[in-house]
Short mmCIF file of C-alpha atoms and ligand atoms in Angstrom, two decimals:
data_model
loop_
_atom_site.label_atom_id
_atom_site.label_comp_id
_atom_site.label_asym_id
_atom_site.label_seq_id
_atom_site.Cartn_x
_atom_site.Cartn_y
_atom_site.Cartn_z
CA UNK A 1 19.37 -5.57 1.11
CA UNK A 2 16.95 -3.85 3.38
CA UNK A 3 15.07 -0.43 2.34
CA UNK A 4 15.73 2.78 5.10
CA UNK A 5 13.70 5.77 5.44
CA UNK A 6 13.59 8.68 7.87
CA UNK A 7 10.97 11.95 7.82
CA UNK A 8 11.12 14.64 9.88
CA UNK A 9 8.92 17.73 8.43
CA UNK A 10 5.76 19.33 8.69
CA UNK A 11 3.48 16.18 6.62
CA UNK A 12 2.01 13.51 7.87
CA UNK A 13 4.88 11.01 8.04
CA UNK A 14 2.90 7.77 8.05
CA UNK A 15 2.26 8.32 4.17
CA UNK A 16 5.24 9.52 3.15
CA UNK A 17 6.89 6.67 5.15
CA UNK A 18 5.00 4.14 3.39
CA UNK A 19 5.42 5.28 -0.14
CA UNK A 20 9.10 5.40 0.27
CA UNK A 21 8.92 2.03 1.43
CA UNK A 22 7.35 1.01 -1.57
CA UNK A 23 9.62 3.36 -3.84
CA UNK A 24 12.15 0.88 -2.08
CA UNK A 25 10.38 -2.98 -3.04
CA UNK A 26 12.14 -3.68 -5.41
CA UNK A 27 14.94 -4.19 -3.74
CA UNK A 28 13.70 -7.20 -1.90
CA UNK A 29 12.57 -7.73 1.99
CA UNK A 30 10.47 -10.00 4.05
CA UNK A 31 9.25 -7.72 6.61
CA UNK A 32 8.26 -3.85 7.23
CA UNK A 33 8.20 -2.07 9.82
CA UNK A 34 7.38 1.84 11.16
CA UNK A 35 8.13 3.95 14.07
CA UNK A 36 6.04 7.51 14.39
CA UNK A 37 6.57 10.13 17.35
CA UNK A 38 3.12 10.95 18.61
CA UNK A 39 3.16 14.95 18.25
CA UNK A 40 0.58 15.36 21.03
CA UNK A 41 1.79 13.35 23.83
CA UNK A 42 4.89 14.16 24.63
CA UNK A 43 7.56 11.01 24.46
CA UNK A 44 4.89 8.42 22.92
CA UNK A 45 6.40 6.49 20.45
CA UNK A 46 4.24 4.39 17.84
CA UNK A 47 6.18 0.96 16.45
CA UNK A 48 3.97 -1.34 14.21
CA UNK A 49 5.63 -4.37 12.55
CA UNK A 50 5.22 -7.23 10.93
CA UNK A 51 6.80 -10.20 8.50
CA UNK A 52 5.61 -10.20 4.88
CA UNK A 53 4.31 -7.33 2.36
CA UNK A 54 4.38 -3.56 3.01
CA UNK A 55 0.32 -4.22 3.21
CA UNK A 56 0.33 -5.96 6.04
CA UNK A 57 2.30 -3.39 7.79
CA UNK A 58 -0.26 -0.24 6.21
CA UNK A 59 -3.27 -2.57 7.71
CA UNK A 60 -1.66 -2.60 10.96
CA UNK A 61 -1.15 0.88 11.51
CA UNK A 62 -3.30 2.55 14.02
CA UNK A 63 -5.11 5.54 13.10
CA UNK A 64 -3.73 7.56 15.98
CA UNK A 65 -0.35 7.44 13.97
CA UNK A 66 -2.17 9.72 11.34
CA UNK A 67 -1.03 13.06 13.30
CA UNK A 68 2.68 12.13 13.81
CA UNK A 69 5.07 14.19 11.12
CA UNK A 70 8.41 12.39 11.98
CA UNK A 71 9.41 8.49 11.75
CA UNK A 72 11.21 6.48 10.60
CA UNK A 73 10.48 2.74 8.21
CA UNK A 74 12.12 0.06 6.95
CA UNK A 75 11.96 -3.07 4.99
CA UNK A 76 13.90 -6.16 5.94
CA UNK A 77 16.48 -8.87 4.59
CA UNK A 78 16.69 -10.99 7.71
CA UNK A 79 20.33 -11.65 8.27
CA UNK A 80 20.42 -12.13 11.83
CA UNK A 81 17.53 -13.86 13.07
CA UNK A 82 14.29 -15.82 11.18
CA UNK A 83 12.04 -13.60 9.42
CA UNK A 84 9.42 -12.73 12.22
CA UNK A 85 7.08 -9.51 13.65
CA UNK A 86 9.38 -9.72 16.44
CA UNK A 87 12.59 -9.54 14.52
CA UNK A 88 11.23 -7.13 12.09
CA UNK A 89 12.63 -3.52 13.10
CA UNK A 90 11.97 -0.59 14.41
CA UNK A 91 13.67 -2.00 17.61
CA UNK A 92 13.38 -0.66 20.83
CA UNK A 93 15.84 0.19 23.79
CA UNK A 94 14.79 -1.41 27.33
CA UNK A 95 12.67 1.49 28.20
CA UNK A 96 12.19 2.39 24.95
CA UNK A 97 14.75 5.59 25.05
CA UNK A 98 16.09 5.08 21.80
CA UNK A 99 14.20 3.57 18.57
CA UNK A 100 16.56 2.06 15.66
CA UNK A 101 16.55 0.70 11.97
CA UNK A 102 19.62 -0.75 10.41
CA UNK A 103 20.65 -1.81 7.11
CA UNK A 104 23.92 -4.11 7.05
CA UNK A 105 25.15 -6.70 9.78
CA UNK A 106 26.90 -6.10 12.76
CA UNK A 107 29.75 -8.25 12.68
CA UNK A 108 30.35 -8.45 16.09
CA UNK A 109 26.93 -8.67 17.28
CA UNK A 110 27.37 -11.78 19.44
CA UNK A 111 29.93 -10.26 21.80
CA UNK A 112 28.21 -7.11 21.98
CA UNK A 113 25.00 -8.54 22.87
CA UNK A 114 26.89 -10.44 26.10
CA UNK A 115 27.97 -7.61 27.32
CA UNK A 116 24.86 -5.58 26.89
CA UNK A 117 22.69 -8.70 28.96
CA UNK A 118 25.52 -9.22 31.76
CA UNK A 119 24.82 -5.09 31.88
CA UNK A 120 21.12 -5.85 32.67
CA UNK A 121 19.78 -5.28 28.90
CA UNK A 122 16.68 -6.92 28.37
CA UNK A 123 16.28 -8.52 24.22
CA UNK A 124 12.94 -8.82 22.44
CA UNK A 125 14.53 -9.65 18.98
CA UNK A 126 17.02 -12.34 18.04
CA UNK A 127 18.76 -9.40 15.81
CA UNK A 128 22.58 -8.07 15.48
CA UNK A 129 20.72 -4.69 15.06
CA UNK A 130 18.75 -4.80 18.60
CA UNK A 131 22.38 -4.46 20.26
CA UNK A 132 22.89 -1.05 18.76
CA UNK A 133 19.39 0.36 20.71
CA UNK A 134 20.96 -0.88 23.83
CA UNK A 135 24.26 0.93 23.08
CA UNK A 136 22.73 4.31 22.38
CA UNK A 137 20.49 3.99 25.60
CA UNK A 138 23.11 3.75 27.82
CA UNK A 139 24.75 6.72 26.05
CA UNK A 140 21.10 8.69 26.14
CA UNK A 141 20.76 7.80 29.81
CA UNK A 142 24.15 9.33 30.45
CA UNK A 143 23.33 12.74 28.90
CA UNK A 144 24.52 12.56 25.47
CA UNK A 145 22.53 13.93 22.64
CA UNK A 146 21.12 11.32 20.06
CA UNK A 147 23.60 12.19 17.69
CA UNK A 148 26.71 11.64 19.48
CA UNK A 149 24.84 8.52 21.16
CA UNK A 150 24.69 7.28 17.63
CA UNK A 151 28.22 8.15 16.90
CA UNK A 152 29.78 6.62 19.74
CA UNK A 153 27.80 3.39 19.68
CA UNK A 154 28.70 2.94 15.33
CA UNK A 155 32.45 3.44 16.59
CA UNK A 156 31.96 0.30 18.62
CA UNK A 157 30.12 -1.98 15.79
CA UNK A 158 32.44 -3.76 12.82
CA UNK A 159 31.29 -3.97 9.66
CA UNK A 160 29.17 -1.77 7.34
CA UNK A 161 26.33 -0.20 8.47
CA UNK A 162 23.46 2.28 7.75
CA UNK A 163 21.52 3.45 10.87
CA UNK A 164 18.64 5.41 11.32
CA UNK A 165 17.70 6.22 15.12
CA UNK A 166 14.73 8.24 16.53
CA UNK A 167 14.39 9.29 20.28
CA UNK A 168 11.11 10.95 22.12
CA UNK A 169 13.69 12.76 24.60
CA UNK A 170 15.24 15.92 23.22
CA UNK A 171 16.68 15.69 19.65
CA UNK A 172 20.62 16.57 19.82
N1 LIG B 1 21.16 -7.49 10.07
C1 LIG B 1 19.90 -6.89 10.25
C2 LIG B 1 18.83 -7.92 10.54
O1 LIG B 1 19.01 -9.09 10.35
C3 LIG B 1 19.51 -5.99 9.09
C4 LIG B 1 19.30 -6.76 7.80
C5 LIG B 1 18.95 -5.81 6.65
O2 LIG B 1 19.86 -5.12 6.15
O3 LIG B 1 17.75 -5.78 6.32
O4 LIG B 1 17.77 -7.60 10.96
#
């Protein structure tokens, strides 16, 4: 069981990111991972990630993250995929549209993911949860708002899931 955290306020979310995160250890994980919107450039998103303790992931994080004040964080229990920096989440759309953290296992990841790659979908992660960025970015490309990206994509995944998404376009 994986830890989930989003922030959205007026504090500097890397902190409060991290101490939920470790408010959240005890539940188990073997990777971390954060995603911050950059307040001052417009659309920059900031993913660090990496396998192992919540430390490695704080020493990682680049000091031009320290402005952001929303993001999103997680801790992993690799279910779909070895325990790895590139499997740990945030995960990214193609074009990085759409940024996602998941707790749970998409059942039926494997038919999803064929679909998504004969689309033209391009996979960094061996993940079931990677599938769910490329859903919502072909929903965010066609004009929906984030939230009824993530809506329609969750109707399309079996099996229990939490999901927390972040965009740098427009917030719906
Ligand atoms: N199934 C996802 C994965 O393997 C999420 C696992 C979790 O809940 O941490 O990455």
């Amino acid at each position: 069981m994986c830890g989930i955290v989003g922030y959205a306020g007026d504090k500097p979310a890397v902190p409060v990111l991290l101490r939920a995160l470790k408010d959240l250890e005890y539940r188990g994980y073997d990777s971390a991972g954060i995603a911050v919107l950059d307040p001052g450039e417009a659309g920059a998103l900031s993913v660090t990630k990496k396998q192992g303790k919540i430390a490695n992931l704080e020493a990682a994080i680049s000091a031009d993250a320290s402005a952001a004040t929303t993001g999103i964080g997680h801790t992993r229990w690799a279910t779909h995929g070895k325990p790895s920096d590139q499997n740990a989440h945030p995960h990214l759309s193609c074009g990085g549209e759409v940024v996602v953290i998941h707790n749970g296992i998409v059942e039926n990841y494997a038919e999803l993911r064929s679909e998504l790659v004969a689309r033209g979908h391009r996979f960094r992660s061996e993940t079931d949860t990677e599938t769910i960025a490329h859903l919502m970015e072909e929903r965010v490309k066609a004009g929906e708002s984030l939230l009824d990206a993530l809506r329609g994509s969750a109707g399309l995944l079996a099996g229990s899931q939490a999901i927390v998404a972040m965009s740098p376009a427009r917030q719906g």
